[in-house]
XYZ file of N, CA and C in Angstrom:
858
model
N 178.015 79.935 123.404
C 176.528 79.849 123.917
C 175.765 78.544 123.688
N 175.295 78.349 124.952
C 174.496 77.000 125.197
C 173.189 77.291 125.439
N 172.290 76.654 124.390
C 170.918 76.987 124.421
C 170.235 75.830 124.797
N 169.149 76.058 125.733
C 168.205 75.028 126.021
C 166.604 75.374 125.810
N 165.879 74.312 125.596
C 164.637 74.707 125.201
C 163.577 74.070 126.286
N 162.610 75.039 126.483
C 161.546 74.471 127.261
C 160.177 74.535 126.451
N 159.986 73.353 125.975
C 158.629 73.173 124.759
C 159.529 72.549 123.776
N 158.777 71.455 123.287
C 159.177 70.534 122.097
C 158.348 70.531 120.873
N 157.824 71.677 120.456
C 157.019 71.667 119.368
C 157.714 71.976 118.010
N 157.033 72.343 117.181
C 157.631 72.742 115.743
C 158.700 73.763 115.731
N 158.350 74.789 116.528
C 159.398 75.935 116.663
C 160.521 75.353 117.559
N 160.397 74.548 118.525
C 161.673 74.145 119.401
C 162.382 73.314 118.698
N 161.751 72.261 117.792
C 162.481 71.335 116.965
C 163.392 72.030 115.913
N 162.834 73.227 115.111
C 163.508 73.629 114.209
C 164.486 74.548 114.364
N 164.396 75.527 115.617
C 165.224 76.198 115.811
C 166.355 75.570 116.660
N 166.140 74.552 117.305
C 167.288 73.869 117.892
C 168.117 73.044 116.875
N 167.630 72.571 116.062
C 168.293 72.083 114.811
C 169.137 73.018 114.018
N 168.615 74.197 113.803
C 169.206 75.141 113.221
C 170.428 75.647 114.096
N 170.285 75.713 115.119
C 171.453 76.224 116.126
C 172.484 75.380 116.259
N 172.091 73.916 116.287
C 173.142 72.732 116.388
C 174.078 72.775 115.066
N 173.332 73.141 114.031
C 174.237 73.328 112.904
C 174.688 74.602 112.522
N 174.654 75.448 113.458
C 175.100 76.973 113.284
C 175.758 77.490 114.329
N 176.811 76.746 114.991
C 177.697 77.259 115.848
C 177.246 77.363 117.295
N 175.786 77.044 117.488
C 175.224 77.049 119.037
C 175.241 75.663 119.579
N 175.700 75.313 120.760
C 175.478 73.961 121.321
C 174.121 73.888 122.094
N 173.388 73.045 121.732
C 171.987 72.910 122.188
C 172.012 71.907 123.320
N 171.685 72.294 124.730
C 171.836 71.553 125.757
C 170.784 70.495 125.587
N 169.484 70.988 125.268
C 168.611 70.022 125.232
C 167.092 70.506 125.448
N 166.224 69.532 125.905
C 164.638 69.971 125.964
C 164.073 69.375 127.168
N 163.044 70.185 127.762
C 162.390 70.019 128.894
C 160.781 70.227 128.207
N 160.018 69.146 128.595
C 158.652 69.385 127.993
C 157.766 68.791 129.131
N 156.421 69.249 129.128
C 155.490 68.419 130.010
C 155.412 67.041 129.311
N 155.498 66.858 128.021
C 155.265 65.713 127.292
C 156.681 64.884 127.086
N 157.304 64.388 127.824
C 158.590 63.837 127.968
C 158.804 63.130 126.624
N 157.929 62.277 126.089
C 158.019 61.910 124.691
C 158.689 62.971 123.617
N 157.752 64.013 123.607
C 158.199 65.042 122.609
C 159.533 65.586 122.841
N 159.828 65.646 124.185
C 161.238 66.351 124.540
C 162.358 65.312 124.068
N 162.148 63.921 124.267
C 163.080 62.838 123.990
C 163.264 62.917 122.313
N 162.222 63.071 121.679
C 162.365 63.222 120.319
C 162.949 64.337 119.866
N 162.865 65.518 120.290
C 163.512 66.639 119.968
C 165.058 66.544 120.378
N 165.186 65.896 121.442
C 166.679 65.681 121.869
C 167.367 64.739 120.751
N 166.654 63.670 120.616
C 167.472 62.793 119.640
C 167.605 63.610 118.249
N 166.408 64.326 117.779
C 166.766 65.186 116.339
C 167.950 66.127 116.392
N 168.006 66.649 117.505
C 169.321 67.776 117.705
C 170.493 67.040 118.391
N 170.682 65.682 118.707
C 171.728 65.122 119.490
C 172.011 65.844 120.731
N 171.114 66.172 121.311
C 171.109 66.950 122.710
C 170.518 66.036 123.725
N 170.104 66.736 125.028
C 169.750 65.711 125.954
C 168.232 66.138 126.374
N 167.612 64.847 126.922
C 166.144 65.067 127.254
C 166.168 65.500 128.694
N 165.740 66.562 129.231
C 165.712 66.796 130.774
C 164.319 66.406 131.402
N 164.369 65.931 132.332
C 163.281 65.626 133.261
C 163.075 66.554 134.258
N 164.082 67.506 134.425
C 163.907 68.513 135.672
C 164.301 70.013 134.813
N 163.230 70.605 135.086
C 163.547 72.133 134.560
C 164.566 73.000 134.992
N 164.899 72.568 136.125
C 166.131 73.372 136.841
C 167.503 72.992 136.170
N 167.603 71.753 135.933
C 168.929 71.275 135.610
C 169.094 71.980 134.060
N 168.150 71.961 133.201
C 168.160 72.456 132.113
C 168.626 73.839 132.103
N 167.897 74.683 133.009
C 168.331 76.185 133.256
C 169.531 76.394 133.617
N 170.171 75.494 134.473
C 171.400 75.601 135.185
C 172.623 75.428 134.133
N 172.053 74.467 133.112
C 173.227 74.097 132.110
C 173.182 74.959 130.706
N 172.364 75.788 130.866
C 172.133 76.562 129.638
C 172.507 78.205 129.758
N 172.997 78.869 128.803
C 173.272 80.221 128.703
C 171.862 81.008 128.337
N 171.403 80.350 127.463
C 170.099 80.956 126.832
C 168.872 79.977 127.008
N 167.758 80.064 127.597
C 166.618 79.454 127.532
C 165.451 79.779 126.704
N 165.104 78.972 125.913
C 163.934 79.501 124.746
C 162.666 78.722 125.247
N 161.767 79.761 125.514
C 160.496 79.156 125.892
C 159.658 79.026 124.516
N 159.723 77.819 124.010
C 159.273 77.624 122.697
C 157.937 76.671 123.190
N 156.960 77.460 123.742
C 155.570 77.073 124.196
C 154.606 77.858 123.466
N 153.138 77.745 123.562
C 152.294 78.528 122.995
C 152.252 79.869 123.426
N 151.992 80.766 122.719
C 151.870 82.051 123.319
C 151.300 82.298 124.725
N 149.928 81.716 124.512
C 149.119 81.775 125.858
C 149.935 81.350 126.984
N 150.805 80.609 127.201
C 151.555 80.104 128.264
C 152.872 80.451 128.439
N 153.460 81.411 127.603
C 154.615 81.919 127.598
C 154.932 82.628 129.136
N 153.831 83.413 129.504
C 154.163 84.135 130.918
C 154.003 83.102 131.849
N 153.095 82.379 131.938
C 152.873 81.375 132.865
C 154.147 80.475 133.191
N 154.875 80.050 131.979
C 156.058 79.252 131.952
C 157.260 80.044 132.678
N 157.265 81.299 132.173
C 158.130 82.196 132.842
C 158.039 82.182 134.472
N 156.573 82.467 134.884
C 156.400 82.652 136.157
C 156.890 81.259 136.979
N 156.841 80.098 136.316
C 157.621 79.059 136.861
C 159.137 78.995 137.143
N 159.755 79.381 136.046
C 161.039 79.295 135.853
C 161.801 80.369 136.635
N 160.999 81.590 136.952
C 161.659 82.848 137.588
C 162.141 82.300 138.977
N 161.464 80.980 139.501
C 161.688 80.713 141.074
C 162.956 79.858 141.107
N 163.753 79.536 140.025
C 164.949 78.999 139.941
C 166.034 80.389 139.852
N 167.043 79.864 139.958
C 168.317 80.731 139.676
C 168.597 80.991 138.137
N 167.915 82.203 137.958
C 168.285 82.576 136.435
C 169.057 83.868 136.363
N 169.939 84.264 137.296
C 170.756 85.328 137.157
C 171.787 85.121 135.994
N 171.842 86.080 135.119
C 172.628 86.249 134.137
C 172.332 85.215 132.685
N 171.187 84.620 133.137
C 170.600 83.895 131.813
C 170.006 84.828 130.888
N 169.921 84.284 129.632
C 169.138 84.822 128.529
C 167.699 84.118 128.641
N 166.483 84.653 128.938
C 165.246 83.980 128.882
C 164.601 84.553 127.348
N 164.383 83.658 126.592
C 163.874 84.195 124.949
C 162.527 83.474 124.569
N 161.665 84.119 124.020
C 160.510 83.605 123.576
C 160.554 83.832 121.877
N 159.573 83.275 121.348
C 159.518 83.481 119.812
C 158.208 83.851 119.303
N 157.324 84.465 120.250
C 156.277 85.146 119.841
C 156.464 86.366 119.113
N 155.443 86.493 117.843
C 155.799 87.868 117.135
C 155.007 88.931 117.826
N 153.710 88.684 118.726
C 153.071 89.728 119.225
C 153.520 90.113 120.582
N 154.095 89.272 121.467
C 154.424 89.653 122.664
C 155.826 90.351 122.746
N 155.793 91.268 123.487
C 157.292 91.996 123.862
C 157.695 91.204 125.136
N 159.423 91.336 125.165
C 159.720 90.769 126.355
C 159.381 91.170 127.601
N 158.765 92.397 127.778
C 158.355 92.872 129.020
C 157.117 92.337 129.370
N 156.161 92.160 128.427
C 154.992 91.540 128.468
C 155.276 90.116 129.031
N 156.119 89.231 128.377
C 156.226 88.010 128.496
C 157.008 87.707 129.836
N 157.791 88.421 130.210
C 158.738 88.240 131.476
C 159.005 89.577 132.311
N 157.678 90.002 132.973
C 157.496 90.882 133.962
C 158.650 90.844 135.188
N 159.482 91.956 135.378
C 160.368 91.869 136.502
C 161.583 91.175 136.138
N 161.905 90.870 135.167
C 163.030 89.816 134.835
C 164.468 90.511 135.158
N 164.423 92.175 134.980
C 165.669 92.515 135.398
C 165.778 92.493 136.689
N 164.930 92.523 137.630
C 165.112 92.452 139.234
C 165.618 90.880 139.426
N 165.308 89.973 138.734
C 165.831 88.470 138.693
C 167.399 88.553 138.457
N 168.090 89.611 137.734
C 169.222 89.516 137.194
C 169.361 88.700 135.894
N 168.195 88.650 135.152
C 168.363 87.969 133.899
C 167.917 88.927 132.768
N 168.210 88.398 131.829
C 167.855 89.231 130.381
C 166.737 88.638 129.505
N 165.759 89.584 129.197
C 164.608 88.942 128.408
C 164.647 89.242 126.804
N 164.301 88.408 126.120
C 164.459 88.670 124.566
C 163.191 88.303 123.973
N 162.804 89.050 122.953
C 161.741 88.183 121.898
C 162.923 87.902 120.653
N 162.665 86.997 119.976
C 163.521 86.243 118.908
C 162.483 85.572 117.810
N 161.880 86.487 117.039
C 160.764 86.149 116.067
C 161.469 85.678 114.833
N 161.252 84.431 114.037
C 161.488 84.247 112.799
C 160.487 84.493 111.840
N 160.744 85.408 110.877
C 159.445 85.592 109.829
C 159.336 84.570 108.838
N 159.119 83.334 109.614
C 159.042 82.329 108.527
C 157.921 81.264 109.157
N 157.054 80.918 108.039
C 155.999 79.714 108.522
C 156.488 78.491 108.982
N 156.693 78.154 110.343
C 157.130 76.797 110.797
C 156.457 75.933 110.776
N 156.268 74.976 109.630
C 154.988 74.322 109.465
C 155.360 72.589 109.749
N 156.609 72.443 109.712
C 157.260 71.153 109.764
C 158.249 70.797 110.801
N 158.135 69.970 111.839
C 159.232 70.139 112.911
C 160.237 69.348 112.398
N 160.192 68.581 111.432
C 161.269 67.769 110.979
C 161.963 68.487 109.675
N 161.603 69.320 109.068
C 162.200 69.810 107.920
C 162.399 71.515 107.725
N 161.672 72.102 108.583
C 161.403 73.619 108.356
C 162.900 74.190 108.465
N 163.724 73.509 109.681
C 164.904 73.959 109.942
C 165.832 74.302 108.738
N 165.619 73.351 107.736
C 166.441 73.571 106.323
C 166.325 74.936 105.774
N 165.185 75.587 106.141
C 164.872 76.979 105.291
C 165.263 78.244 106.269
N 165.462 77.959 107.472
C 165.617 78.910 108.328
C 166.752 79.798 108.156
N 167.914 79.309 107.250
C 168.957 80.146 106.814
C 168.425 81.304 105.772
N 167.386 81.172 105.237
C 166.830 82.112 104.502
C 165.787 82.921 105.101
N 165.430 82.852 106.286
C 164.503 83.660 107.201
C 165.200 84.899 107.749
N 164.363 85.811 107.883
C 164.785 87.074 108.468
C 164.052 87.377 109.924
N 164.972 87.555 110.954
C 164.673 87.463 112.421
C 164.459 88.821 112.863
N 163.301 89.202 113.686
C 163.102 90.362 114.171
C 163.212 90.182 115.697
N 164.068 90.929 116.381
C 164.521 90.877 117.751
C 163.986 91.936 118.658
N 163.587 91.819 119.982
C 163.340 92.838 120.860
C 163.827 92.513 122.107
N 164.478 93.442 122.754
C 164.869 93.458 124.210
C 165.825 94.533 124.476
N 166.003 95.031 125.702
C 166.269 96.166 126.205
C 167.795 96.449 126.610
N 168.681 95.247 126.503
C 169.969 95.399 127.083
C 170.958 95.231 125.815
N 172.351 95.276 126.182
C 173.270 95.128 125.190
C 173.581 93.672 124.745
N 173.134 92.696 125.804
C 173.514 91.525 125.241
C 172.667 91.089 124.027
N 171.658 91.681 123.652
C 170.923 91.232 122.386
C 171.777 91.577 121.180
N 172.811 92.233 121.134
C 173.643 92.470 119.992
C 174.172 91.321 119.388
N 174.454 90.250 120.518
C 175.152 88.971 120.132
C 174.194 88.367 119.137
N 172.822 88.310 119.411
C 171.963 87.616 118.587
C 171.579 88.213 117.141
N 171.610 89.745 117.308
C 171.568 90.265 116.156
C 172.568 89.968 115.203
N 173.759 89.896 115.626
C 174.992 89.710 114.650
C 174.820 87.860 114.566
N 174.441 87.085 115.229
C 174.305 85.984 114.886
C 173.304 85.933 113.652
N 172.207 86.377 113.721
C 171.236 85.937 112.707
C 171.697 86.673 111.337
N 172.626 87.809 111.376
C 172.973 88.405 110.206
C 173.833 87.578 109.706
N 174.555 86.841 110.413
C 175.583 85.897 109.590
C 175.137 84.620 109.435
N 174.251 84.070 110.016
C 173.678 82.558 109.813
C 172.232 82.614 109.000
N 171.550 83.664 108.881
C 170.386 83.627 108.120
C 170.228 84.962 107.325
N 169.064 85.384 106.872
C 168.895 86.288 105.817
C 169.228 87.773 106.178
N 169.147 87.800 107.888
C 169.413 89.187 108.394
C 168.630 89.185 109.703
N 168.600 90.368 110.232
C 167.877 90.671 111.562
C 167.827 92.099 111.790
N 166.834 92.270 112.601
C 166.507 93.857 112.954
C 165.934 93.959 114.447
N 166.501 94.930 115.044
C 165.895 95.393 116.334
C 164.643 96.139 116.403
N 163.733 95.829 116.993
C 162.446 96.723 117.014
C 162.054 96.899 118.187
N 161.233 98.288 118.581
C 160.902 98.583 119.914
C 159.762 97.785 120.524
N 159.653 97.565 121.537
C 158.848 96.764 122.222
C 157.144 97.363 121.984
N 157.085 98.787 121.884
C 155.681 99.359 121.735
C 155.153 99.178 120.095
N 156.128 98.459 119.309
C 155.991 98.132 117.761
C 155.513 96.549 117.784
N 155.563 95.728 118.731
C 155.532 94.337 118.442
C 154.340 94.032 118.022
N 153.118 94.415 118.298
C 151.716 94.177 117.748
C 151.575 94.496 116.563
N 151.986 95.856 116.151
C 151.611 96.405 114.655
C 152.905 95.592 113.787
N 154.045 95.321 114.235
C 154.878 94.482 113.439
C 154.394 93.035 113.174
N 153.498 92.500 114.311
C 153.032 90.988 114.081
C 151.866 91.177 112.928
N 151.084 92.394 113.265
C 150.172 92.320 112.058
C 150.521 92.544 110.826
N 151.499 93.281 110.727
C 152.120 93.262 109.339
C 152.899 91.883 108.573
N 153.268 91.151 109.543
C 153.445 89.722 109.224
C 152.370 88.794 108.754
N 151.213 88.747 109.606
C 150.083 88.289 109.462
C 149.384 88.507 108.138
N 149.529 90.036 107.819
C 148.799 90.449 106.413
C 149.714 89.708 105.267
N 150.976 89.817 105.320
C 151.622 89.384 104.255
C 151.617 87.753 104.056
N 151.363 87.154 105.334
C 151.358 85.739 105.326
C 149.815 84.902 105.342
N 149.189 85.107 106.616
C 147.978 84.518 106.900
C 146.834 85.298 106.113
N 146.641 86.463 106.139
C 145.795 86.977 105.335
C 145.678 86.743 103.815
N 146.843 86.804 103.345
C 146.743 86.393 101.919
C 146.202 85.027 101.547
N 146.162 84.271 102.454
C 145.381 82.893 102.124
C 143.906 83.203 102.072
N 143.427 84.198 102.921
C 142.039 84.449 102.676
C 141.621 84.934 101.018
N 142.451 85.750 100.727
C 142.430 86.190 99.326
C 142.446 84.987 98.062
N 143.397 84.039 98.568
C 143.498 82.894 97.619
C 142.481 81.908 97.848
N 141.902 81.867 98.929
C 140.486 81.034 99.176
C 139.550 81.455 98.219
N 139.402 82.905 98.545
C 138.005 83.292 97.699
C 138.399 83.322 96.337
N 139.622 83.538 95.658
C 139.933 83.195 94.249
C 139.420 81.828 94.141
N 140.080 80.741 94.735
C 139.505 79.328 94.415
C 138.255 79.005 94.379
N 137.435 79.780 95.304
C 135.799 79.530 95.383
C 135.350 79.978 94.015
N 135.739 81.361 93.701
C 135.218 81.901 92.492
C 135.595 80.984 91.144
N 136.769 80.421 91.289
C 137.136 79.442 90.146
C 136.284 78.255 90.023
N 135.954 77.707 91.348
C 135.098 76.627 91.402
C 133.700 76.641 90.871
N 133.295 78.040 91.088
C 131.818 78.196 90.508
C 131.940 78.541 88.853
N 132.958 78.439 88.490
C 133.216 78.569 86.754
C 133.447 77.044 86.342
N 133.587 76.143 87.116
C 133.636 74.596 86.498
C 134.966 74.078 86.932
N 135.916 74.940 87.618
C 137.355 74.412 87.859
C 137.255 73.405 89.189
N 138.164 72.391 89.196
C 138.472 71.762 90.384
C 139.266 72.588 91.139
N 139.629 72.011 92.525
C 140.862 72.705 93.023
C 142.100 72.391 92.374
N 142.306 71.486 91.967
C 143.802 71.126 91.305
C 143.762 71.927 90.031
N 142.723 72.079 89.260
C 142.864 72.889 87.965
C 143.048 74.273 88.173
N 142.205 74.818 89.327
C 142.261 76.169 89.522
C 143.766 76.569 90.288
N 144.183 75.780 90.860
C 145.721 76.157 91.461
C 146.795 75.927 90.251
N 146.446 74.972 89.351
C 147.305 75.024 88.264
C 147.137 76.144 87.376
N 146.109 76.602 87.123
C 145.629 77.860 86.247
C 146.182 79.056 86.823
N 146.120 79.187 88.111
C 146.429 80.776 88.700
C 147.954 80.679 89.100
N 148.802 79.388 89.146
C 150.032 79.355 89.657
C 151.032 80.494 88.923
N 151.052 80.505 87.488
C 151.783 81.630 86.745
C 151.649 82.912 87.238
N 150.140 83.210 87.374
C 149.773 84.511 87.484
C 150.268 84.834 89.023
N 150.095 84.071 90.121
C 150.499 84.093 91.458
C 151.915 84.300 91.585
N 152.655 83.555 90.837
C 154.045 83.541 91.050
C 154.761 84.637 90.381
N 154.150 84.977 89.162
C 154.829 86.224 88.488
C 154.559 87.638 89.370
N 153.211 87.654 89.790
C 152.830 88.839 90.739
C 153.760 89.133 91.905
N 153.738 87.705 92.704
C 154.600 87.818 93.966
C 156.191 88.211 93.724
N 156.484 87.792 92.369
C 158.195 87.927 92.100
C 158.229 89.539 91.550
N 157.280 90.123 91.114
C 157.135 91.337 90.747
C 157.251 92.367 92.064
N 156.215 91.893 93.001
C 156.262 92.670 94.378
C 157.429 92.625 95.036
N 157.889 91.443 95.315
C 159.188 91.470 95.909
C 160.419 92.195 95.213
N 160.453 92.214 93.977
C 161.374 92.967 93.296
C 161.144 94.562 93.154
N 159.913 94.823 93.025
C 159.520 96.221 92.528
C 158.620 97.139 93.671
N 158.087 96.126 94.567
C 157.319 96.597 95.516
C 155.977 96.616 95.079
N 154.730 96.833 95.933
C 153.516 96.718 95.476
C 153.117 97.766 94.608
N 153.568 98.967 94.510
C 153.404 100.008 93.819
C 153.798 99.748 92.291
N 154.948 99.260 92.172
C 155.614 99.060 91.191
C 154.947 97.746 90.318
N 154.473 96.978 90.987
C 153.840 95.634 90.441
C 152.337 95.806 90.307
N 151.688 96.549 90.462
C 150.082 96.790 90.728
C 149.697 96.894 89.166
N 148.902 95.922 88.603
C 148.077 96.043 87.453
C 146.798 95.902 87.642
N 145.927 95.839 86.573
C 144.576 95.305 86.753
C 143.541 96.451 86.699
N 142.111 96.402 86.905
C 141.253 97.221 86.780
C 141.257 98.316 87.844
N 141.547 98.054 88.918
C 141.799 99.214 90.089
C 142.912 100.149 89.539
N 144.014 99.510 89.207
C 145.009 100.394 88.847
C 144.561 101.098 87.504
N 143.701 100.769 86.637
C 143.294 101.643 85.312
C 142.181 102.644 85.796
N 141.510 102.405 86.968
C 140.441 103.191 87.288
C 139.181 102.643 86.598
N 139.060 101.372 86.251
C 138.167 100.788 85.567
C 136.961 100.352 86.498
N 136.084 101.274 86.890
C 135.055 101.235 87.929
C 134.078 100.266 87.222
N 133.813 100.286 85.957
C 132.496 99.564 85.343
C 133.130 97.906 85.579
N 134.303 97.520 85.487
C 134.719 96.230 85.766
C 134.565 95.827 87.133
N 135.000 96.901 88.009
C 134.935 96.350 89.400
C 133.308 96.369 89.856
N 132.504 97.161 89.099
C 131.159 96.867 89.653
C 130.604 95.699 89.048
N 131.116 95.308 88.039
C 130.790 93.645 87.559
C 131.279 92.604 88.450
N 132.599 92.762 88.805
C 133.055 91.953 89.862
C 132.204 91.878 91.068
N 131.846 92.912 91.487
C 130.928 93.003 92.825
C 129.782 92.230 92.763
N 129.081 92.317 91.521
C 127.849 91.914 90.971
C 127.816 90.416 91.184
N 128.970 89.851 90.760
C 128.876 88.379 90.552
C 129.432 87.637 91.919
N 129.693 88.549 92.999
C 130.011 87.912 94.331
C 128.970 88.217 95.217
N 128.366 86.990 95.709
C 127.076 87.192 96.444
C 127.278 87.152 98.155
N 128.053 86.711 98.574
C 128.231 86.415 99.957
C 128.781 88.007 100.455
N 128.119 88.444 101.568
C 128.520 89.805 101.976
C 130.030 89.958 102.588
N 130.359 88.619 103.259
C 131.857 88.600 103.815
C 132.885 88.848 102.524
N 132.486 88.107 101.398
C 133.340 88.089 100.111
C 133.233 89.497 99.703
N 132.247 90.127 99.492
C 132.193 91.284 98.911
C 132.874 92.468 99.751
N 132.893 92.367 101.176
C 133.505 93.123 102.064
C 135.044 92.867 101.793
N 135.430 91.822 101.497
C 136.989 91.564 101.462
C 137.275 92.215 100.008
N 136.375 92.109 99.107
C 136.844 92.551 97.569
C 137.091 94.173 97.783
N 136.101 94.522 98.547
C 135.802 96.058 98.465
C 136.828 96.774 99.404
N 137.366 96.012 100.539
C 138.404 96.515 101.554
C 139.544 96.402 100.762
N 139.959 95.526 100.214
C 141.408 95.415 99.491
C 141.448 96.267 98.298
N 140.083 96.569 97.563
C 140.127 97.636 96.344
C 140.314 98.912 96.807
N 139.857 99.326 98.219
C 140.142 100.549 98.507
C 141.492 100.956 98.848
N 142.167 99.843 99.489
C 143.543 99.858 99.557
C 144.462 100.017 98.298
N 143.813 99.218 97.313
C 144.687 99.245 96.241
C 144.347 100.582 95.454
N 143.482 101.239 95.789
C 142.955 102.701 95.098
C 144.077 103.624 95.631
N 144.226 103.390 96.840
C 145.575 104.112 97.462
C 146.810 103.915 96.774
N 147.222 102.808 96.590
C 148.435 102.386 96.001
C 148.264 102.940 94.484
N 147.213 102.889 93.925
C 147.202 103.154 92.275
C 147.251 104.716 92.302
N 146.598 105.600 93.134
C 146.686 106.984 93.288
C 148.206 107.532 93.321
N 148.936 106.682 94.086
C 150.182 107.068 94.497
C 151.166 106.823 93.060
N 150.633 105.614 92.440
C 151.539 105.350 91.111
C 151.016 106.267 90.079
N 149.722 106.546 89.855
C 149.342 107.535 88.909
C 148.791 108.787 89.338
N 149.459 109.629 89.779
C 149.196 111.014 90.871
C 148.144 111.675 89.775
N 148.422 111.661 88.382
C 147.617 112.439 87.549
C 146.125 111.879 87.104
N 145.873 110.662 87.546
C 144.787 110.059 87.168
C 143.478 110.155 88.224
N 142.387 110.529 87.848
C 141.383 110.673 88.806
C 140.556 109.450 89.018
N 140.658 108.915 90.201
C 139.926 107.653 90.716
C 138.768 107.849 91.463
N 138.175 109.015 91.266
C 136.809 109.541 91.803
C 135.931 108.556 91.515
N 135.463 108.189 90.334
C 134.283 107.306 90.045
C 134.610 105.838 90.557
N 135.673 105.484 90.656
C 136.196 104.201 91.163
C 135.827 104.159 92.807
N 136.239 105.269 93.342
C 135.827 105.385 94.825
C 134.361 105.427 95.062
N 133.836 106.125 94.256
C 132.279 106.325 94.356
C 131.634 104.840 94.306
N 132.126 104.136 93.282
C 131.672 102.586 92.955
C 131.799 101.858 94.336
N 133.011 101.956 94.876
C 133.296 101.135 96.078
C 132.435 101.570 97.121
N 132.275 102.824 97.353
C 131.271 103.319 98.442
C 129.940 102.974 98.234
N 129.432 102.881 97.086
C 128.070 102.745 96.753
C 127.833 101.289 96.973
N 128.798 100.458 96.452
C 128.592 99.077 96.617
C 128.581 98.443 98.143
N 129.440 99.148 99.129
C 129.651 98.880 100.364
C 128.413 99.432 100.972
N 127.513 100.260 100.761
C 126.449 100.717 101.300
C 125.325 99.654 101.154
N 125.345 98.834 100.166
C 124.306 97.683 99.740
C 124.550 96.786 100.789
């Protein structure tokens, strides 16, 4: 397998380095910004291409590691070259291969979505952690089985999902990763109102966060749930809402608590959460 990259950002750097260290030959990089392509090529000990067509010709799989908004337009450009029997891949969590590469079968090529469930934040270091990442793949032909096996052997694991579920899958990833930052930001702001600096607040909540996340990952959300919602303590929840002034922050607390009430009811089917639900509904009406 020889893989080439069109686009030399964080994902291109990281995935290329990961491939080069795990049995895939990286042919090299092409980018609108030749400097970034040259840096990525040096990083992966591969080639910097000044012509897209040459990279395509010399690669079995071509990864379009460009921003989501230009994946389709990049494909529209490369499909004018000979892409027969080539694998055209993107790494977007939300786009299906059909959306990104319309008509690719008629071109005699194969379209795949290969998405790492991992926050690639550093182009020079994130590759070190990709062996611990899980990869979700989407594509319609048998060739994708090679990639499924590859990530099962060289990373945490892999799973094939249907194209119709790509957006739902990506929403799940965003909730587990990005939206969690909103909850932590709200916690930090409330702590600052109690006289904590940001550094003190993070230090104070770190054991709480680490223990909770560990229990969630080991036992699932239902098994890990504790606190006033799980106890059905409507009075404490009411007091919490009374000290949160901004409407967007109250909405965040209420929405999360409503979902937690569903989890709590599943954990404690014999417990009556009617008063808690009423408290949340009344607070929402305000």
